[in-house]
CSV table of N, CA and C in Angstrom, one decimal:
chain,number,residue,atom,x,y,z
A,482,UNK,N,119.8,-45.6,224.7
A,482,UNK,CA,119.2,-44.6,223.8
A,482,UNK,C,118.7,-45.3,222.6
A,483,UNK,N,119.5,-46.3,222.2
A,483,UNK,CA,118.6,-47.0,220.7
A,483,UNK,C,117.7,-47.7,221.0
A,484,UNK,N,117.6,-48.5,222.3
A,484,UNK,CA,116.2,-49.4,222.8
A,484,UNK,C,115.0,-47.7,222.7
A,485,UNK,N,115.0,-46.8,223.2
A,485,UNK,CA,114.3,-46.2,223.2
A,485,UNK,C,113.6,-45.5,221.9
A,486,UNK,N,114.7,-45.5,221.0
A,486,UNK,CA,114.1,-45.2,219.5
A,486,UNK,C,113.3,-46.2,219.2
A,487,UNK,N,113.9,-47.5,219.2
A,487,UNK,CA,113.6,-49.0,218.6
A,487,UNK,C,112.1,-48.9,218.9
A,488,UNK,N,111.4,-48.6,220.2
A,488,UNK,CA,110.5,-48.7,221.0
A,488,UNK,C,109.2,-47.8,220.4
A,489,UNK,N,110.0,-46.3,220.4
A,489,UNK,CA,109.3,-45.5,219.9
A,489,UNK,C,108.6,-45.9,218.5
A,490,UNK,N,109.8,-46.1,217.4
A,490,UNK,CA,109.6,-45.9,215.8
A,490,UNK,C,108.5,-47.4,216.1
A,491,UNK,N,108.4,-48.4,216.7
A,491,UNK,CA,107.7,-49.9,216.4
A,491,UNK,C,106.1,-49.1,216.7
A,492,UNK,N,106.1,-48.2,217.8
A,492,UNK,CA,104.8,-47.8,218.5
A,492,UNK,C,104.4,-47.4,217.2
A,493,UNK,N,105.3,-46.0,216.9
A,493,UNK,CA,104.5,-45.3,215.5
A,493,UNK,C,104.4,-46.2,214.3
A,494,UNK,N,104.8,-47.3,214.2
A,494,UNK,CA,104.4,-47.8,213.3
A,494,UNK,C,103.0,-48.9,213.5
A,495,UNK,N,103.1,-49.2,214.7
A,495,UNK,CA,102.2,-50.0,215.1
A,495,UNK,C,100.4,-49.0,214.8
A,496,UNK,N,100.6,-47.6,215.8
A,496,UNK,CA,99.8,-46.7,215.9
A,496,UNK,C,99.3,-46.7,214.0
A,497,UNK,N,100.2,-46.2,212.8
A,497,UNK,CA,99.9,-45.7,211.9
A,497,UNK,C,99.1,-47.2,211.3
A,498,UNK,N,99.8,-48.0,211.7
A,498,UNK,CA,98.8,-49.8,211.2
A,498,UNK,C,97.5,-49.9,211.6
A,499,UNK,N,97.2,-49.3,212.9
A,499,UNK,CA,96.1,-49.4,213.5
A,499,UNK,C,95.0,-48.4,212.6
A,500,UNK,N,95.8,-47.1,212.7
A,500,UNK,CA,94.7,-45.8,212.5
A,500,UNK,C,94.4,-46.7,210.8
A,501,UNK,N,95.1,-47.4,210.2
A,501,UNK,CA,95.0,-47.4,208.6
A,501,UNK,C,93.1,-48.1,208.5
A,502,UNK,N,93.9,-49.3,209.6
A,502,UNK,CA,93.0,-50.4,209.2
A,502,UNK,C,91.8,-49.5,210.3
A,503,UNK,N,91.5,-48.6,210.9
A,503,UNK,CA,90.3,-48.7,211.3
A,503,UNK,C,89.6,-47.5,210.6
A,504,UNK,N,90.4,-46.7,209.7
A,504,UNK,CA,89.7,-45.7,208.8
A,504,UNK,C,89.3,-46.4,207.8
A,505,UNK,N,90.1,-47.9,207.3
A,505,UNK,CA,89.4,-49.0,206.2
A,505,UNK,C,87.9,-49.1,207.2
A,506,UNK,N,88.1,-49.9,207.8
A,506,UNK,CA,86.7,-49.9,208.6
A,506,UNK,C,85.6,-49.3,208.5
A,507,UNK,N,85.9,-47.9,208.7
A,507,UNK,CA,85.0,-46.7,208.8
A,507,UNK,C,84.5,-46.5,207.7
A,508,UNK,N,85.1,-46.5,206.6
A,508,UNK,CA,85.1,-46.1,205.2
A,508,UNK,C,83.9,-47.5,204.8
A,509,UNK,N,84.2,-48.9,204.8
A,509,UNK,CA,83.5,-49.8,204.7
A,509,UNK,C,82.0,-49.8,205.2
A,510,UNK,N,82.1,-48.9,206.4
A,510,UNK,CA,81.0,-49.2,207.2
A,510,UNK,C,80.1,-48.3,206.3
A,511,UNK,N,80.1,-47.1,205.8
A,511,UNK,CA,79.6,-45.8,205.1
A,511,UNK,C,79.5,-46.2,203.5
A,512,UNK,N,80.4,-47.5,202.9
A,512,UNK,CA,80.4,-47.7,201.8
A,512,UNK,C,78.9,-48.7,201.7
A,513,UNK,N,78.4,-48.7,202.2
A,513,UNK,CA,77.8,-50.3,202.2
A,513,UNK,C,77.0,-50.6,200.9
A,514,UNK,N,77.5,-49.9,199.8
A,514,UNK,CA,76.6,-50.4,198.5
A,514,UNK,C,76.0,-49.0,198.3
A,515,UNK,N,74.7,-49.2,197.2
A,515,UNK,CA,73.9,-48.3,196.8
A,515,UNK,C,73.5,-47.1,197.5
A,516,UNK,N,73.5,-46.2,197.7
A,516,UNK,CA,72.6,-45.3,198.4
A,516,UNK,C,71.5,-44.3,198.4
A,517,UNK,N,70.4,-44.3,198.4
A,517,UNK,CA,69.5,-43.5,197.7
A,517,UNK,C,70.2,-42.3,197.9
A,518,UNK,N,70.5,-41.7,199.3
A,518,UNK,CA,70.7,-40.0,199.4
A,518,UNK,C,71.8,-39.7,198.3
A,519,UNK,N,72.8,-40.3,198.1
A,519,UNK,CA,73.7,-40.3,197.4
A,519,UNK,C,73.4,-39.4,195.9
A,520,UNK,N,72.6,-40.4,195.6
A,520,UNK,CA,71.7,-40.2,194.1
A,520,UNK,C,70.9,-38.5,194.3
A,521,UNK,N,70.1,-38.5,195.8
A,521,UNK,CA,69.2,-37.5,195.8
A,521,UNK,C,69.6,-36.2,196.0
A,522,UNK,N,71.1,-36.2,196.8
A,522,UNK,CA,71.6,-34.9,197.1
A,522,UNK,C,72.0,-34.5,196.1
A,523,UNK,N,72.7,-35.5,195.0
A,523,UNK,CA,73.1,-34.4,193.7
A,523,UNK,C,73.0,-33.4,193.2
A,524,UNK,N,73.3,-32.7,193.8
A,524,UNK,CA,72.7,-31.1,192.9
A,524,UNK,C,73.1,-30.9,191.3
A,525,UNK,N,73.9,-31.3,191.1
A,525,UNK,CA,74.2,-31.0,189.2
A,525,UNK,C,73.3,-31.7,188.7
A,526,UNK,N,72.8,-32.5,189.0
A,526,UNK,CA,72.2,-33.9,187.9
A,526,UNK,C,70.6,-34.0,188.2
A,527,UNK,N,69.5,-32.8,188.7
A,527,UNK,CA,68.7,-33.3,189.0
A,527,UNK,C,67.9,-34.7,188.6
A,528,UNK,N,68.0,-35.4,187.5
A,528,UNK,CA,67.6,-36.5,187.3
A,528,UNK,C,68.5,-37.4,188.1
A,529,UNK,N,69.1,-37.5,188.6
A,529,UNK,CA,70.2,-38.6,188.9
A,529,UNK,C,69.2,-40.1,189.8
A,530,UNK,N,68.5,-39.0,190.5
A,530,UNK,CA,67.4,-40.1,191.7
A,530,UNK,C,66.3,-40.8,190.6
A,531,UNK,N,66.2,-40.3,189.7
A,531,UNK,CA,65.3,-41.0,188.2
A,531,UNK,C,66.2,-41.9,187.6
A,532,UNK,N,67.3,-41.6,187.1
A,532,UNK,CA,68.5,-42.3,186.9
A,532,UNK,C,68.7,-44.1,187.6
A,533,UNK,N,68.9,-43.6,188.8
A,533,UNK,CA,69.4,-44.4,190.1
A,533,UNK,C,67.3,-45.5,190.0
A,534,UNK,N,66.5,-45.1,190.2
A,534,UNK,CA,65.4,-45.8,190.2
A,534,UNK,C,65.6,-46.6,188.8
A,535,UNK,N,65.5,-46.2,187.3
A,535,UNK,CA,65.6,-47.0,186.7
A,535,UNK,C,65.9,-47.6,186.1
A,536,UNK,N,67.6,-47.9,186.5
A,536,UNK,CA,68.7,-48.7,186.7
A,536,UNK,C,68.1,-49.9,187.4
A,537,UNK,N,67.8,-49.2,189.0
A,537,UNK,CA,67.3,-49.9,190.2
A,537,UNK,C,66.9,-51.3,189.7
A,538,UNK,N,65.3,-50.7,189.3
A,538,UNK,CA,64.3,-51.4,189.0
A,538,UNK,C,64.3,-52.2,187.6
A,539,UNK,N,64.8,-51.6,186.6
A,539,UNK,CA,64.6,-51.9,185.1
A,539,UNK,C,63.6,-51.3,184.2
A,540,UNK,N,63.4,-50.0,184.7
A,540,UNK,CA,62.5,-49.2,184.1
A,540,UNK,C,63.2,-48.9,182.9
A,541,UNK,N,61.4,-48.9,181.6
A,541,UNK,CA,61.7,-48.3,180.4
A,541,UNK,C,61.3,-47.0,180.2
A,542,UNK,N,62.0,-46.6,179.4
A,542,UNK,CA,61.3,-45.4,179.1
A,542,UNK,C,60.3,-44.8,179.5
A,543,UNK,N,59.2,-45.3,179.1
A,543,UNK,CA,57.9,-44.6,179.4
A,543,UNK,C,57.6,-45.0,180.9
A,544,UNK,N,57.8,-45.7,181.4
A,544,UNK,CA,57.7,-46.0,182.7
A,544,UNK,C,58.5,-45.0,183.6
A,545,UNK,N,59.6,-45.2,183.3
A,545,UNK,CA,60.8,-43.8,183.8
A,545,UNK,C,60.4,-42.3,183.2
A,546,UNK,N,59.5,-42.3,182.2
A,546,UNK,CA,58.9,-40.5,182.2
A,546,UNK,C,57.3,-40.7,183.1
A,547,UNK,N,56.5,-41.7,183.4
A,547,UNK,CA,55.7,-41.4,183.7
A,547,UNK,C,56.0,-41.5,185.1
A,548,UNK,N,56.7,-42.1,186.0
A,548,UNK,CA,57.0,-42.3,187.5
A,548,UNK,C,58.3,-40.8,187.8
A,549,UNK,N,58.4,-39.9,186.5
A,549,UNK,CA,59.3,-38.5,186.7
A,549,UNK,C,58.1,-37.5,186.5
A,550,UNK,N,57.2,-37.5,186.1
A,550,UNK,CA,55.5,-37.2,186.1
A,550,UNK,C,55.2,-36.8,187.4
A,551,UNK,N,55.2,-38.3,188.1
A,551,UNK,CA,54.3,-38.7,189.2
A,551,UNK,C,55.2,-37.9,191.0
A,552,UNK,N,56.3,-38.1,190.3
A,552,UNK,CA,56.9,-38.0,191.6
A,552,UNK,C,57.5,-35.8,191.5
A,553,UNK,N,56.9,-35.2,190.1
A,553,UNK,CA,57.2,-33.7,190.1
A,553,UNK,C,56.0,-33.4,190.7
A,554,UNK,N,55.0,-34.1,190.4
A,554,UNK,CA,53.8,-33.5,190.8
A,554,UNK,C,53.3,-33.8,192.1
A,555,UNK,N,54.2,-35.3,192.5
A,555,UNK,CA,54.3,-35.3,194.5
A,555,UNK,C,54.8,-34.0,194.9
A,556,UNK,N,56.2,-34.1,194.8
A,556,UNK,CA,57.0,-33.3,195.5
A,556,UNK,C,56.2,-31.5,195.4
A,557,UNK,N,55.9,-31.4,194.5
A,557,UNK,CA,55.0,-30.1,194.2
A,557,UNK,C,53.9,-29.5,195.2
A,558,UNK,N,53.0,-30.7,195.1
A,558,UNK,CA,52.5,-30.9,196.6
A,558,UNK,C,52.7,-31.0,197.6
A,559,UNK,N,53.9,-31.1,198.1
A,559,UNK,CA,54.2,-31.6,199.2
A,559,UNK,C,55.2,-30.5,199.5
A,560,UNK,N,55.7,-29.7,198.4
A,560,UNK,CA,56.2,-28.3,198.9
A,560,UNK,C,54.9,-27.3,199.5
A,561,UNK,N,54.2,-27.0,198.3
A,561,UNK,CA,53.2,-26.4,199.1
A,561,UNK,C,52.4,-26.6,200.7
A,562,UNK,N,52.1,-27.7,200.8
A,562,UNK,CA,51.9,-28.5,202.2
A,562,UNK,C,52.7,-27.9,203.5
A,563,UNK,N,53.6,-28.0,202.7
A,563,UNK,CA,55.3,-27.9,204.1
A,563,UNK,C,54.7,-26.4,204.0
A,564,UNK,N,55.1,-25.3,203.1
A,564,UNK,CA,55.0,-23.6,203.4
A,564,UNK,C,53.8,-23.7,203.9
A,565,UNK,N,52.6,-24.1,203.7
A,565,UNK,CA,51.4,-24.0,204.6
A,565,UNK,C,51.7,-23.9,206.4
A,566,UNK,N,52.7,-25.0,205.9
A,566,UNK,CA,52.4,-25.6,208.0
A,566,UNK,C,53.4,-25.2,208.1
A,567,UNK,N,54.7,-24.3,207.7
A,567,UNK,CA,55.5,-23.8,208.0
A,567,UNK,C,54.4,-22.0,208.4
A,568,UNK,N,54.4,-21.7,207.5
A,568,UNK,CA,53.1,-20.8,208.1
A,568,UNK,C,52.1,-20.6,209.4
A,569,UNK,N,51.8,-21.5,209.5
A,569,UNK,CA,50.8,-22.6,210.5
A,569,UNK,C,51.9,-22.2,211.5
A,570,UNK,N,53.0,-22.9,211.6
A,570,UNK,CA,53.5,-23.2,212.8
A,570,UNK,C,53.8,-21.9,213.2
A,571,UNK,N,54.3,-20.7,212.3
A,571,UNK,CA,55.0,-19.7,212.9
A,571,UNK,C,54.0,-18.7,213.5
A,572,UNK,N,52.9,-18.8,212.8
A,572,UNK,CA,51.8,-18.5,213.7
A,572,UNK,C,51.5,-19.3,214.9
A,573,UNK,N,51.6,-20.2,215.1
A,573,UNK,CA,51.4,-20.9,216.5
A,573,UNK,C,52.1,-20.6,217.7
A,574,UNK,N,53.7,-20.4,217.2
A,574,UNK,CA,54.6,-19.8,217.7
A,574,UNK,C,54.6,-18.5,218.2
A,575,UNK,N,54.2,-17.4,217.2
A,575,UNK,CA,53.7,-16.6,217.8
A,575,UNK,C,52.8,-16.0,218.6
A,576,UNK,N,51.9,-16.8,218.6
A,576,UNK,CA,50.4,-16.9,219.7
A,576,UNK,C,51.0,-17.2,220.9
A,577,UNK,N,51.8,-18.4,221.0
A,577,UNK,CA,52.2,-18.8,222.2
A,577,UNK,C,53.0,-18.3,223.0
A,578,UNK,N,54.0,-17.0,222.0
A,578,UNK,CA,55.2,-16.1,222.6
A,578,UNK,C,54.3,-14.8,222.9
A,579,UNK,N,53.2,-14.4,222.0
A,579,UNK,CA,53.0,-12.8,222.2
A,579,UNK,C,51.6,-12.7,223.2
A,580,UNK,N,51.2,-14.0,222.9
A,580,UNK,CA,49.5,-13.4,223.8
A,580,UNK,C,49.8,-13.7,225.1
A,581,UNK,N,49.5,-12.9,226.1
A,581,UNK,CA,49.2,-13.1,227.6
A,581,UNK,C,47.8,-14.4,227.9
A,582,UNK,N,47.1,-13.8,227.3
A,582,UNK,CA,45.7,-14.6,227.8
A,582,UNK,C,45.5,-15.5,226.4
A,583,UNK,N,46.1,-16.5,227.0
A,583,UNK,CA,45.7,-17.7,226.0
A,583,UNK,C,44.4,-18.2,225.3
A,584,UNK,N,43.6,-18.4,224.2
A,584,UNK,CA,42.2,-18.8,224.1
A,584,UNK,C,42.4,-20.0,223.4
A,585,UNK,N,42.2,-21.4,224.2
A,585,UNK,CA,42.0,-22.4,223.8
A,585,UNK,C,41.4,-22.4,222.0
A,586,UNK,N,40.2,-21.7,222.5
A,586,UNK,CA,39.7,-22.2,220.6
A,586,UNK,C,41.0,-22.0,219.9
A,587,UNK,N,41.7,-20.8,219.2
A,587,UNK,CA,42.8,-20.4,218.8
A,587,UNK,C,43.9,-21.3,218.7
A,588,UNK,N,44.1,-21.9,220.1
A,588,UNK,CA,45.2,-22.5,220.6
A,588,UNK,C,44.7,-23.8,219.3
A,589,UNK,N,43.5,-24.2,219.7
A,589,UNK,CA,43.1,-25.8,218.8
A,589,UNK,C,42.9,-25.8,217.5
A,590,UNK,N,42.0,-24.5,216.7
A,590,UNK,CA,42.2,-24.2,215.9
A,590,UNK,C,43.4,-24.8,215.0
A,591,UNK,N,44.6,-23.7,215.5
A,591,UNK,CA,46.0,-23.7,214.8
A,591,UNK,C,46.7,-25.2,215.0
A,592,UNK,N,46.8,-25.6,216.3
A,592,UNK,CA,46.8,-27.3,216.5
A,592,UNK,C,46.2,-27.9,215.4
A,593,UNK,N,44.8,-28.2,215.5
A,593,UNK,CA,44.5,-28.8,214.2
A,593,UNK,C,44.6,-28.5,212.8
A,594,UNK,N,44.9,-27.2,212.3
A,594,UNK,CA,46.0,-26.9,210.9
A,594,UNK,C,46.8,-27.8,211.0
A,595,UNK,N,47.8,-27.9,212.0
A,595,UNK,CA,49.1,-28.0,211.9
A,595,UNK,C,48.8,-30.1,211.6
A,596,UNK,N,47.8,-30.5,212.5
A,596,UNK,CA,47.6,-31.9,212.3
A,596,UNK,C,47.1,-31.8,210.8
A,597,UNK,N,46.3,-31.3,210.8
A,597,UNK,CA,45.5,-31.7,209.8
A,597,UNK,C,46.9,-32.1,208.0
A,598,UNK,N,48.2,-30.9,208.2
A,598,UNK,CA,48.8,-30.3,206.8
A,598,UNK,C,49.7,-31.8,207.2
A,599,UNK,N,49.9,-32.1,208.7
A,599,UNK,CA,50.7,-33.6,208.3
A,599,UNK,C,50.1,-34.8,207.7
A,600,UNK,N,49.0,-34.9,208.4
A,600,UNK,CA,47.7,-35.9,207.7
A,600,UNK,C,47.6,-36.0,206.0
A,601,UNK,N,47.5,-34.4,205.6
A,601,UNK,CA,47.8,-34.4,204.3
A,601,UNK,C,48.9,-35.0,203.2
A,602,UNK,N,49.9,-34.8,204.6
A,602,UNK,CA,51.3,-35.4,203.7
A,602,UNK,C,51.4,-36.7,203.4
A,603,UNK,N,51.0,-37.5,204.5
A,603,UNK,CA,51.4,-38.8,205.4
A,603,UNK,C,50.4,-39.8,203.9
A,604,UNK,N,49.0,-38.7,203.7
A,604,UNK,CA,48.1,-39.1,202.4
A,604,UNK,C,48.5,-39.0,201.6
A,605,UNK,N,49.3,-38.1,200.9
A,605,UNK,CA,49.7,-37.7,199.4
A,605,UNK,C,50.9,-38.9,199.5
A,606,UNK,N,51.6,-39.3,200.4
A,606,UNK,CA,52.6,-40.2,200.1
A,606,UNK,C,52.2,-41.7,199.8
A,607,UNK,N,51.0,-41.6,200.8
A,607,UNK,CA,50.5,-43.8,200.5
A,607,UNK,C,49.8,-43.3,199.1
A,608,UNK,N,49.2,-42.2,198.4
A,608,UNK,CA,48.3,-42.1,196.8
A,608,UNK,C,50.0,-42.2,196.0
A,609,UNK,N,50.9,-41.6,196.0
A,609,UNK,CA,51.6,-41.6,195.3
A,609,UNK,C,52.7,-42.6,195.3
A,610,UNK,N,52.9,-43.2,196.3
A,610,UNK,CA,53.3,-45.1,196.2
A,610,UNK,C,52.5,-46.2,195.4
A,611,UNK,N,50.7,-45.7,195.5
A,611,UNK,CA,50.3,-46.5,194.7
A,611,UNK,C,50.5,-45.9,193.3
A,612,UNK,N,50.1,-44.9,193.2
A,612,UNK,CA,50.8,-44.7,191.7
A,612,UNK,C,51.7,-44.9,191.2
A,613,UNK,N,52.9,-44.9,191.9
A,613,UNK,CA,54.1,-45.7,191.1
A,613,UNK,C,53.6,-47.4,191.4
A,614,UNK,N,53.0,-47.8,192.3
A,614,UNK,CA,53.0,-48.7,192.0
A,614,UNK,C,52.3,-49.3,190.9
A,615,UNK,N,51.3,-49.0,190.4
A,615,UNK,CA,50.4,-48.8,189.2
A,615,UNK,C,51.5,-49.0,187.5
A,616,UNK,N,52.6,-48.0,187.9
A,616,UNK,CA,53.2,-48.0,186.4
A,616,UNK,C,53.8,-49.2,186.0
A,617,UNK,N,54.7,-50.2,187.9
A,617,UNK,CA,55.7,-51.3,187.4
A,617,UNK,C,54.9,-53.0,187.6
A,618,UNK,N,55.3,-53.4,186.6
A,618,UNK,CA,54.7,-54.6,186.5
A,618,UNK,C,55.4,-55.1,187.9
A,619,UNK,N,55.0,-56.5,188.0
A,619,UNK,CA,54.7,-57.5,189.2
A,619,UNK,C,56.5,-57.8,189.9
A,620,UNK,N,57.8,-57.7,189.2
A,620,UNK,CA,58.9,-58.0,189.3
A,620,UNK,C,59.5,-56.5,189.9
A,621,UNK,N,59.1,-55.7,188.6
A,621,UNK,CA,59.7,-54.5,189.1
A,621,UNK,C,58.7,-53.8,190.9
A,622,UNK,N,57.6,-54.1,190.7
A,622,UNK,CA,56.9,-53.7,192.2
A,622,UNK,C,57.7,-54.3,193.1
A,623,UNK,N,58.1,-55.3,193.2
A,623,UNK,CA,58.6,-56.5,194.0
A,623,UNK,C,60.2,-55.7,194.2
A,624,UNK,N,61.3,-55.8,193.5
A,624,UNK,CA,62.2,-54.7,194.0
A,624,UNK,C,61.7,-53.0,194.1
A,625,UNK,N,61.0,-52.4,193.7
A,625,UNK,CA,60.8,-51.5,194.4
A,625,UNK,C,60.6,-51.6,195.9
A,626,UNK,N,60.0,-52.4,196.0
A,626,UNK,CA,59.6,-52.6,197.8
A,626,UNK,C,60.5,-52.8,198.6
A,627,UNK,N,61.6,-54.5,198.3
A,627,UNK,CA,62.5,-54.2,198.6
A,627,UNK,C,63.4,-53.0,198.7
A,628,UNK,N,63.1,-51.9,197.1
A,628,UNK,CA,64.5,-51.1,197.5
A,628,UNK,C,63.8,-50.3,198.7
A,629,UNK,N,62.8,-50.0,198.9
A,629,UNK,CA,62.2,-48.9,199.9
A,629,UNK,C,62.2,-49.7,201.2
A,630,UNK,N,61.9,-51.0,201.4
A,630,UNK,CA,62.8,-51.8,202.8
A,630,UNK,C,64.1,-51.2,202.9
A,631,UNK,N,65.1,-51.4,202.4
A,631,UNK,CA,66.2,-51.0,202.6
A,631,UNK,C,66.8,-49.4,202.5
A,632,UNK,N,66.2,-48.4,201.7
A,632,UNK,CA,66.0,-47.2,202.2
A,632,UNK,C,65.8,-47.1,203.4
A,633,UNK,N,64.3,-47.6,203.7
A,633,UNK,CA,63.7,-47.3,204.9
A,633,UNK,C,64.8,-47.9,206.5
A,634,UNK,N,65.2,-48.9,206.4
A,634,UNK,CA,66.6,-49.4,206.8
A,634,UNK,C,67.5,-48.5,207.2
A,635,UNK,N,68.3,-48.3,206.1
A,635,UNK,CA,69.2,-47.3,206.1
A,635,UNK,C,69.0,-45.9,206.8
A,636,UNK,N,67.3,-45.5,206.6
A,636,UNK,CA,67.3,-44.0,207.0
A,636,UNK,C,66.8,-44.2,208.9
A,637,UNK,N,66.1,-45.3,209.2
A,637,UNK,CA,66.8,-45.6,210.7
A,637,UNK,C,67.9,-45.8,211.3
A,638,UNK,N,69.2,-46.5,210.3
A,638,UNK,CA,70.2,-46.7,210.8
A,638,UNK,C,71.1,-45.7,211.0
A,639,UNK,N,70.5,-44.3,209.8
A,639,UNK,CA,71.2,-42.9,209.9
A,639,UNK,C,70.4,-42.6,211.3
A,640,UNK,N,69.5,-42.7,211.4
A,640,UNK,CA,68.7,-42.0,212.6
A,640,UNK,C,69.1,-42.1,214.0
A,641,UNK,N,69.4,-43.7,214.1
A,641,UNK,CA,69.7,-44.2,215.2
A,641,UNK,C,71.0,-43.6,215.8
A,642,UNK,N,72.1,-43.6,214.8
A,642,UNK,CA,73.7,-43.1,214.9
A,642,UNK,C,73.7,-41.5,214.9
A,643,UNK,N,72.7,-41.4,214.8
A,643,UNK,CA,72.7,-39.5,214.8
A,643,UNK,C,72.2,-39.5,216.5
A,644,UNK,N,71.2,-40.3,216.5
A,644,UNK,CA,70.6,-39.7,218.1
A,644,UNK,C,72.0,-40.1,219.3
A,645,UNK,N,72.9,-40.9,218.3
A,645,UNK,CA,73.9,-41.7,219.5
A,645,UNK,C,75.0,-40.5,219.7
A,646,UNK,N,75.0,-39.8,218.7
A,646,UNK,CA,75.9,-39.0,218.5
A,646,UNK,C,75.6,-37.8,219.6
């Protein structure tokens, strides 16, 4: 009867050693440093992603209000954009659920809205890269890029692990 405790209590201790070190793991894996979303989901702090960039980079002031400018007046556009082709699409959707007799024009028409409001985006984002790039001198452009390599990094590595999931 005591070999069988002996046996037991080593397992659970062995088990609770294992689970320790591979929730360290996990935690490490998710820690990996900086994170943009981190900064961007903050809901209390809307500046925090302004914050987090010019820390990042070494922005001064005026560079950090004109690149907080640049990126109210992206996002502004690029809301409107989205409710357009959110629009767009639910009318597409609807054409394709309620009409019996399909009319190509209609059909292409709405198709090309719906290209055309991504086209728009895919544009407002390479004008508004160069305009930040515009504000940072030659060092700071140079880690920006890098940090947006490694964003862009990270947000495949999220992508990848999501589709695995």
């Amino acid at each position: 009867m005591s070999k069988k405790y002996k046996w037991a209590l080593s397992g659970l201790i062995i088990m609770t050693v294992l689970n320790a070190v591979i929730l360290v793991f996990v935690w490490m894996d998710h820690n990996d440093g900086r994170d943009w979303h981190k900064h961007r989901s903050n809901d209390r702090d809307k500046n925090s992603s302004q914050q987090f960039m010019k820390n990042e980079l070494g922005l001064s002031d005026e560079q950090s209000d004109k690149i907080s400018a640049l990126r109210r007046e992206h996002f502004g556009e690029i809301r409107s954009i989205k409710k357009e082709l959110d629009d767009t699409r639910r009318s597409y959707l609807n054409y394709i659920l309620m009409n019996e007799d399909h009319e190509p024009q209609m059909r292409d028409s709405l198709v090309n809205t719906l290209t055309k409001g991504y086209a728009e985006i895919e544009e407002s984002l390479y004008v508004h890269m160069q305009d930040i790039r515009e504000v940072l001198n030659d060092e700071q452009a140079q880690r920006f890029k890098e940090f947006m390599q490694r964003h862009g990094q990270q947000e495949n590595d999220r992508n990848r692990k999501n589709r695995r999931d």
